[in-house]
Short mmCIF file of C-alpha atoms in Angstrom, two decimals:
data_model
loop_
_atom_site.label_atom_id
_atom_site.label_comp_id
_atom_site.label_asym_id
_atom_site.label_seq_id
_atom_site.Cartn_x
_atom_site.Cartn_y
_atom_site.Cartn_z
CA MET A 381 20.99 45.32 -18.69
CA SER A 382 20.78 48.89 -17.32
CA LYS A 383 22.21 51.62 -19.57
CA ASP A 384 24.65 52.51 -16.67
CA ILE A 385 26.38 49.10 -16.70
CA GLN A 386 26.35 49.08 -20.50
CA GLN A 387 27.92 52.55 -20.69
CA MET A 388 30.48 51.55 -18.01
CA MET A 389 31.36 48.41 -19.98
CA VAL A 390 31.82 50.39 -23.21
CA GLU A 391 33.83 53.18 -21.48
CA LYS A 392 36.19 50.61 -19.88
CA GLY A 393 36.49 48.42 -22.97
CA ILE A 394 34.93 45.49 -21.22
CA GLU A 395 33.80 42.67 -23.69
CA ALA A 396 32.62 40.24 -20.89
CA PHE A 397 32.13 40.74 -17.27
CA PHE A 398 31.77 38.17 -14.46
CA VAL A 399 29.98 39.49 -11.32
CA SER A 400 30.35 37.58 -8.08
CA GLN A 401 29.65 40.21 -5.36
CA ILE A 402 26.09 39.29 -4.10
CA HIS A 403 25.00 43.02 -3.67
CA ASN A 404 26.11 43.79 -7.11
CA VAL A 405 24.18 40.80 -8.51
CA ARG A 406 21.04 42.05 -6.82
CA TYR A 407 21.65 45.69 -7.92
CA LEU A 408 21.98 44.59 -11.68
CA SER A 409 19.57 41.76 -11.91
CA GLY A 410 17.09 42.29 -8.95
CA TYR A 411 17.69 38.61 -7.76
CA LYS A 412 17.79 38.33 -4.00
CA SER A 413 19.33 34.96 -3.40
CA ASP A 414 22.85 34.59 -1.77
CA ASP A 415 23.96 32.00 -4.35
CA ALA A 416 24.28 33.70 -7.75
CA TYR A 417 26.67 35.06 -10.40
CA LEU A 418 26.16 37.16 -13.39
CA LEU A 419 27.81 36.92 -16.72
CA LEU A 420 27.53 39.94 -19.07
CA VAL A 421 28.83 39.43 -22.50
CA ARG A 422 28.15 41.51 -25.56
CA GLY A 423 24.57 42.35 -24.73
CA LYS A 424 23.89 38.82 -23.59
CA ARG A 425 22.97 38.38 -19.79
CA TYR A 426 23.07 35.25 -17.87
CA LEU A 427 22.29 34.50 -14.07
CA LEU A 428 24.16 31.44 -12.74
CA THR A 429 22.65 29.79 -9.72
CA ASP A 430 22.08 26.20 -8.24
CA PRO A 431 18.98 24.04 -8.54
CA ARG A 432 17.40 25.30 -5.26
CA TYR A 433 16.86 28.69 -6.79
CA VAL A 434 16.48 28.25 -10.66
CA GLU A 435 12.76 28.36 -10.62
CA GLU A 436 12.52 31.56 -8.46
CA ALA A 437 15.34 33.28 -10.38
CA SER A 438 13.52 32.49 -13.74
CA ASP A 439 10.25 33.87 -12.44
CA ASN A 440 11.62 36.98 -10.74
CA THR A 441 14.55 38.13 -12.91
CA LYS A 442 13.73 40.01 -16.12
CA GLY A 443 16.21 40.10 -18.92
CA TYR A 444 18.47 37.31 -17.75
CA GLN A 445 18.75 33.80 -18.91
CA THR A 446 18.86 31.56 -15.88
CA ILE A 447 21.61 28.92 -15.83
CA ASN A 448 21.77 25.99 -13.45
CA TRP A 449 25.54 25.87 -13.01
CA ARG A 450 25.34 22.43 -11.37
CA ASN A 451 24.54 21.05 -14.89
CA TYR A 452 28.33 21.59 -15.56
CA ASN A 453 31.29 20.46 -13.28
CA SER A 454 31.57 23.91 -11.84
CA VAL A 455 30.80 27.63 -12.14
CA GLY A 456 33.96 27.97 -14.05
CA CYS A 457 32.95 25.30 -16.52
CA ALA A 458 29.55 26.94 -16.94
CA VAL A 459 31.24 30.30 -17.76
CA ALA A 460 33.63 28.65 -20.15
CA ASP A 461 30.84 27.13 -22.06
CA LEU A 462 28.71 30.23 -22.21
CA ILE A 463 31.55 32.36 -23.67
CA SER A 464 32.81 29.68 -26.03
CA GLY A 465 32.46 30.89 -29.69
CA GLU A 466 32.36 34.60 -28.59
CA LYS A 467 36.02 35.14 -29.64
CA LEU A 468 36.81 37.27 -26.57
CA LYS A 469 40.18 38.73 -25.77
CA SER A 470 39.50 39.05 -22.06
CA LEU A 471 36.97 38.33 -19.17
CA HIS A 472 36.83 40.94 -16.46
CA PHE A 473 36.08 39.74 -12.94
CA GLU A 474 35.73 41.50 -9.52
CA GLU A 475 39.00 41.20 -7.95
CA ASN A 476 37.91 41.83 -4.40
CA ASN A 477 34.80 39.71 -4.46
CA ILE A 478 35.96 36.25 -5.70
CA SER A 479 37.07 33.25 -3.79
CA PHE A 480 40.53 31.62 -4.45
CA ASP A 481 38.70 28.45 -5.52
CA LEU A 482 36.43 30.28 -7.93
CA PHE A 483 39.33 32.13 -9.40
CA ASN A 484 41.19 28.93 -10.00
CA GLN A 485 38.27 27.45 -11.71
CA LEU A 486 38.00 30.28 -14.20
CA GLN A 487 41.83 30.23 -14.70
CA LYS A 488 41.58 26.45 -15.41
CA GLU A 489 38.54 26.42 -17.72
CA ILE A 490 38.80 29.56 -19.69
CA ASP A 491 41.28 30.29 -22.53
CA VAL A 492 40.92 34.08 -22.52
CA LYS A 493 42.79 36.64 -20.48
CA LEU A 494 41.28 37.21 -16.94
CA THR A 495 41.45 40.93 -16.17
CA PRO A 496 40.57 42.07 -12.60
CA ILE A 497 38.54 45.18 -11.89
CA GLU A 498 37.64 46.87 -8.66
CA GLY A 499 34.73 49.01 -7.69
CA ALA A 500 32.95 49.32 -11.04
CA VAL A 501 29.48 48.39 -9.87
CA GLU A 502 29.99 49.87 -6.49
CA ASP A 503 30.45 53.28 -8.12
CA LEU A 504 27.13 52.95 -9.93
CA ARG A 505 25.53 51.73 -6.67
CA SER A 506 26.65 54.83 -4.72
CA VAL A 507 24.34 57.04 -6.57
CA LYS A 508 20.72 56.39 -5.83
CA ASN A 509 17.78 56.58 -8.22
CA ILE A 510 14.38 57.88 -7.10
CA ASP A 511 13.08 54.30 -6.39
CA GLU A 512 16.23 53.49 -4.27
CA ILE A 513 15.74 56.69 -2.33
CA ALA A 514 12.20 55.93 -1.70
CA CYS A 515 13.13 52.59 -0.21
CA LEU A 516 15.86 54.08 1.93
CA ARG A 517 13.41 56.56 3.35
CA LYS A 518 11.01 53.68 4.28
CA ALA A 519 13.89 51.86 5.99
CA CYS A 520 14.65 54.94 8.03
CA GLU A 521 11.14 55.33 9.05
CA ILE A 522 10.92 51.72 10.34
CA GLY A 523 14.19 52.35 12.30
CA ASP A 524 12.59 55.45 13.83
CA ARG A 525 9.49 53.66 14.90
CA ALA A 526 11.47 50.73 16.48
CA PHE A 527 13.60 53.20 18.44
CA ASN A 528 10.51 54.98 19.77
CA GLN A 529 9.23 51.56 21.09
CA ILE A 530 12.57 50.28 22.55
CA LEU A 531 12.87 53.27 24.96
CA GLU A 532 9.84 51.84 26.90
CA ASP A 533 11.81 48.52 27.66
CA ILE A 534 14.99 50.12 29.06
CA GLU A 535 15.03 49.49 32.75
CA VAL A 536 17.30 48.26 35.57
CA GLY A 537 17.90 44.54 35.35
CA ILE A 538 17.30 43.99 31.71
CA THR A 539 20.26 42.44 29.93
CA GLU A 540 21.92 43.90 26.74
CA ARG A 541 21.01 40.51 25.03
CA GLN A 542 17.29 40.99 26.03
CA LEU A 543 17.11 44.48 24.99
CA SER A 544 18.80 43.69 21.67
CA ALA A 545 16.28 40.84 21.03
CA LYS A 546 13.37 43.24 21.65
CA LEU A 547 14.86 45.89 19.40
CA GLY A 548 15.17 43.16 16.79
CA TYR A 549 11.49 42.11 17.18
CA TYR A 550 10.33 45.85 16.85
CA LEU A 551 12.21 46.29 13.76
CA LYS A 552 10.84 43.17 12.18
CA ASN A 553 7.38 43.97 13.45
CA GLU A 554 7.43 47.32 11.79
CA GLY A 555 8.25 45.70 8.46
CA SER A 556 12.03 45.37 8.23
CA ASP A 557 13.15 42.71 5.68
CA ALA A 558 16.87 42.99 6.51
CA ARG A 559 18.49 39.60 6.65
CA GLY A 560 21.53 38.78 8.86
CA TYR A 561 21.68 42.55 10.19
CA GLU A 562 22.21 42.31 13.92
CA ASN A 563 22.02 45.41 16.19
CA ILE A 564 24.62 46.58 18.66
CA THR A 565 23.10 47.13 22.01
CA LEU A 566 25.64 47.92 24.80
CA SER A 567 25.59 49.45 28.25
CA GLY A 568 27.91 50.98 30.83
CA ALA A 569 31.69 50.63 30.17
CA ARG A 570 30.99 48.43 27.31
CA THR A 571 29.71 51.33 25.24
CA SER A 572 33.38 52.08 24.35
CA LEU A 573 33.29 48.76 22.16
CA LEU A 574 32.60 50.30 18.76
CA HIS A 575 30.99 47.11 17.43
CA GLY A 576 30.61 45.11 20.50
CA ILE A 577 28.24 41.94 20.78
CA PRO A 578 25.34 42.33 23.20
CA SER A 579 26.02 40.38 26.42
CA ASP A 580 24.21 39.11 29.52
CA LYS A 581 25.41 42.21 31.36
CA LYS A 582 22.55 43.63 33.24
CA ILE A 583 21.72 47.38 32.67
CA GLU A 584 22.16 49.51 35.76
CA GLU A 585 20.88 52.89 37.04
CA GLY A 586 23.21 55.59 35.44
CA ASP A 587 24.41 53.56 32.55
CA LEU A 588 24.95 54.83 29.06
CA ILE A 589 23.09 52.58 26.65
CA LEU A 590 24.33 52.65 23.06
CA MET A 591 22.22 51.17 20.38
CA ASP A 592 23.45 50.97 16.67
CA PHE A 593 20.81 49.39 14.48
CA GLY A 594 18.96 49.53 11.12
CA ALA A 595 16.22 48.26 9.18
CA GLY A 596 15.62 46.94 5.60
CA TYR A 597 13.09 47.68 3.04
CA GLN A 598 13.09 45.87 -0.20
CA GLY A 599 16.73 45.16 0.51
CA TYR A 600 17.71 48.72 1.15
CA LEU A 601 19.02 49.51 4.64
CA SER A 602 18.97 52.17 7.31
CA ASP A 603 21.61 52.66 9.99
CA MET A 604 21.11 54.75 13.05
CA SER A 605 22.83 55.04 16.46
CA ARG A 606 21.59 56.64 19.57
CA THR A 607 23.13 56.83 23.14
CA VAL A 608 20.70 57.28 26.05
CA VAL A 609 21.13 57.31 29.74
CA LEU A 610 19.09 55.23 32.31
CA GLY A 611 18.38 57.85 35.08
CA ARG A 612 20.04 61.35 35.44
CA ALA A 613 23.11 61.82 33.29
CA THR A 614 26.40 62.72 35.05
CA GLU A 615 28.24 65.93 34.22
CA LYS A 616 30.83 63.94 32.13
CA GLN A 617 28.15 62.03 30.22
CA ARG A 618 26.49 65.32 29.47
CA GLU A 619 29.78 66.84 28.37
CA MET A 620 30.64 63.96 26.04
CA TYR A 621 27.13 63.90 24.54
CA ALA A 622 27.12 67.67 23.95
CA ILE A 623 30.53 67.30 22.03
CA ILE A 624 29.41 64.44 19.84
CA LYS A 625 26.01 66.21 19.16
CA LYS A 626 27.87 69.36 18.00
CA SER A 627 30.31 67.20 16.07
CA GLU A 628 27.51 65.61 14.12
CA GLU A 629 25.83 69.00 13.53
CA ASP A 630 29.11 70.25 12.10
CA MET A 631 29.24 67.23 9.83
CA ILE A 632 25.72 67.65 8.60
CA ALA A 633 26.44 71.35 7.79
CA SER A 634 29.52 70.39 5.82
CA VAL A 635 27.86 67.85 3.50
CA ARG A 636 27.06 69.02 -0.03
CA ALA A 637 27.43 67.55 -3.56
CA GLY A 638 30.97 68.47 -4.61
CA VAL A 639 32.50 68.31 -1.17
CA ASP A 640 35.33 65.95 -0.48
CA ALA A 641 34.25 63.21 2.04
CA LYS A 642 37.49 63.76 4.16
CA ASN A 643 36.46 67.42 4.61
CA THR A 644 33.44 66.15 6.43
CA TYR A 645 35.74 64.01 8.61
CA ILE A 646 37.72 67.23 9.29
CA ALA A 647 34.36 68.84 10.24
CA SER A 648 33.66 66.11 12.71
CA LEU A 649 36.82 67.24 14.81
CA LYS A 650 35.99 70.72 15.30
CA ALA A 651 33.77 70.21 18.39
CA MET A 652 36.36 68.06 20.17
CA GLU A 653 39.61 69.88 18.88
CA SER A 654 40.37 71.56 22.07
CA THR A 655 38.99 69.00 24.50
CA LYS A 656 40.43 66.17 26.39
CA TYR A 657 38.42 63.73 24.39
CA LYS A 658 39.86 64.18 20.94
CA LYS A 659 42.32 61.21 21.45
CA TYR A 660 39.28 58.96 21.88
CA HIS A 661 37.59 59.59 18.72
CA TYR A 662 37.55 57.04 15.78
CA ASN A 663 38.53 57.80 12.12
CA GLY A 664 35.59 56.06 10.59
CA VAL A 665 32.82 58.67 11.04
CA GLY A 666 30.55 57.67 8.20
CA HIS A 667 29.88 55.67 5.05
CA GLY A 668 27.54 55.23 2.20
CA ILE A 669 24.65 52.90 2.62
CA GLY A 670 22.14 51.00 0.27
CA LEU A 671 21.93 47.39 -0.31
CA ALA A 672 24.89 47.00 1.87
CA VAL A 673 25.29 48.71 5.20
CA HIS A 674 28.73 49.92 4.43
CA GLU A 675 29.50 51.15 0.85
CA LYS A 676 30.80 54.02 -1.05
CA PRO A 677 31.41 56.87 -0.31
CA PHE A 678 33.58 56.40 2.91
CA ILE A 679 34.23 59.33 5.39
CA GLY A 680 37.55 59.38 6.89
CA PRO A 681 41.03 61.06 6.86
CA LYS A 682 42.37 59.16 3.85
CA SER A 683 39.13 59.07 1.87
CA GLU A 684 39.47 59.97 -1.77
CA ASP A 685 35.63 60.04 -2.33
CA ARG A 686 33.70 63.11 -3.25
CA PHE A 687 30.03 63.53 -2.58
CA VAL A 688 27.52 63.71 -5.42
CA ALA A 689 23.82 64.44 -5.42
CA ASN A 690 21.82 61.30 -4.46
CA ASN A 691 24.47 59.64 -2.40
CA ILE A 692 22.92 58.43 0.81
CA ILE A 693 25.36 58.42 3.73
CA THR A 694 25.59 57.92 7.41
CA LEU A 695 27.30 60.39 9.68
CA GLU A 696 28.47 58.70 13.11
CA PRO A 697 30.96 60.62 15.30
CA GLY A 698 31.71 59.15 18.58
CA ILE A 699 34.03 59.14 21.68
CA TYR A 700 35.05 55.87 23.10
CA ILE A 701 36.95 55.75 26.43
CA PRO A 702 38.27 52.18 27.16
CA LYS A 703 36.81 50.73 30.37
CA TRP A 704 34.65 53.84 31.02
CA GLY A 705 32.23 54.02 28.04
CA GLY A 706 31.37 55.81 24.75
CA VAL A 707 28.77 58.05 23.03
CA ARG A 708 27.86 57.68 19.38
CA ILE A 709 25.09 59.49 17.39
CA GLU A 710 24.54 58.39 13.77
CA ASP A 711 22.03 59.64 11.22
CA GLN A 712 21.39 58.76 7.59
CA VAL A 713 21.35 61.75 5.15
CA LEU A 714 20.60 62.31 1.50
CA VAL A 715 23.21 64.37 -0.27
CA THR A 716 21.88 67.22 -2.43
CA ASN A 717 23.40 70.15 -4.48
CA GLU A 718 22.33 72.52 -1.73
CA GLY A 719 23.42 70.47 1.31
CA CYS A 720 21.83 67.30 2.64
CA GLU A 721 18.44 66.06 4.03
CA VAL A 722 18.54 64.19 7.29
CA LEU A 723 16.28 61.05 6.76
CA THR A 724 16.45 59.60 10.32
CA LYS A 725 14.12 61.63 12.23
CA SER A 726 14.51 60.24 15.86
CA PRO A 727 15.51 62.98 18.42
CA ARG A 728 19.12 63.75 18.66
CA ASN A 729 18.95 65.35 22.15
CA LEU A 730 20.13 63.39 25.18
CA ILE A 731 17.45 61.22 26.37
CA GLU A 732 17.38 60.40 30.07
CA ILE A 733 15.08 57.39 30.97
CA SER A 734 13.30 57.35 34.38
CA ASN A 735 11.61 54.20 35.57
#
């Protein structure tokens, strides 16, 4: 068990902690499966999984005793058996990451008080160590290489779905190990859809093409967005792109350890404050990233997060005009005491693609 989680449990007076959020399970144990739970109780560490993964978990997870929960009637029964005799006053659980069924199991089988806790492991995850930073750098490098390749495939007549598939291939071919991480590839008026699904729409001359994508390296993720034009950009496209480029530059300049995340949101508005496009911006302009694509800290008008050194975050200002189109630029940065380091290296200038 890491010293950080031990210290957190001591500080919060936690005798026993049931962890069900899969990214938190991986962060604490190193175990990569989608079916696993952790039970941390008075220095003892248990990893609960089903028979399909017991051998792999035993071989690859150090410091945890692997438990096949199917040897019991349920996960709740397994937890009850493991804590019997511990004379606990309470068992803490992750209130935002537990199913109704599993909560009912615990409530039925366990005699001690069930105490909800929120964000405890997520707070630890938000500050990256040297190994995590190295993995995130690698993920960004993979994304940059894939982006450089996909530009060659953008042409009149290719569909969003086809372009998305090619981008996914380049990411995997360059070494991405991300699972279930689909890219967003949109064109024309559909670029106003913040998280649209690639369609069979064919790309046309003059279209904006928005690509929001990322790679994984040893489970750690990158997230980058670029908007390009097929052919010569119109005056309106250039105007919108220049505003968003300046918005992101202002955000980058605002980031530093000790700065409130909402101040970086405020910085994102400066470039569009006196323009007709401000009403088309979106409040969610950035987020932390690591094992999950969206994690603490979050950047928005109501954020209560504050940047600390070794946060890794994305900055993604955008303008989205319904039925017309949108522009987004997104980069991944490492927060330092002096400012931030941009980890995604792809060009941020407007790219006009000629066939």
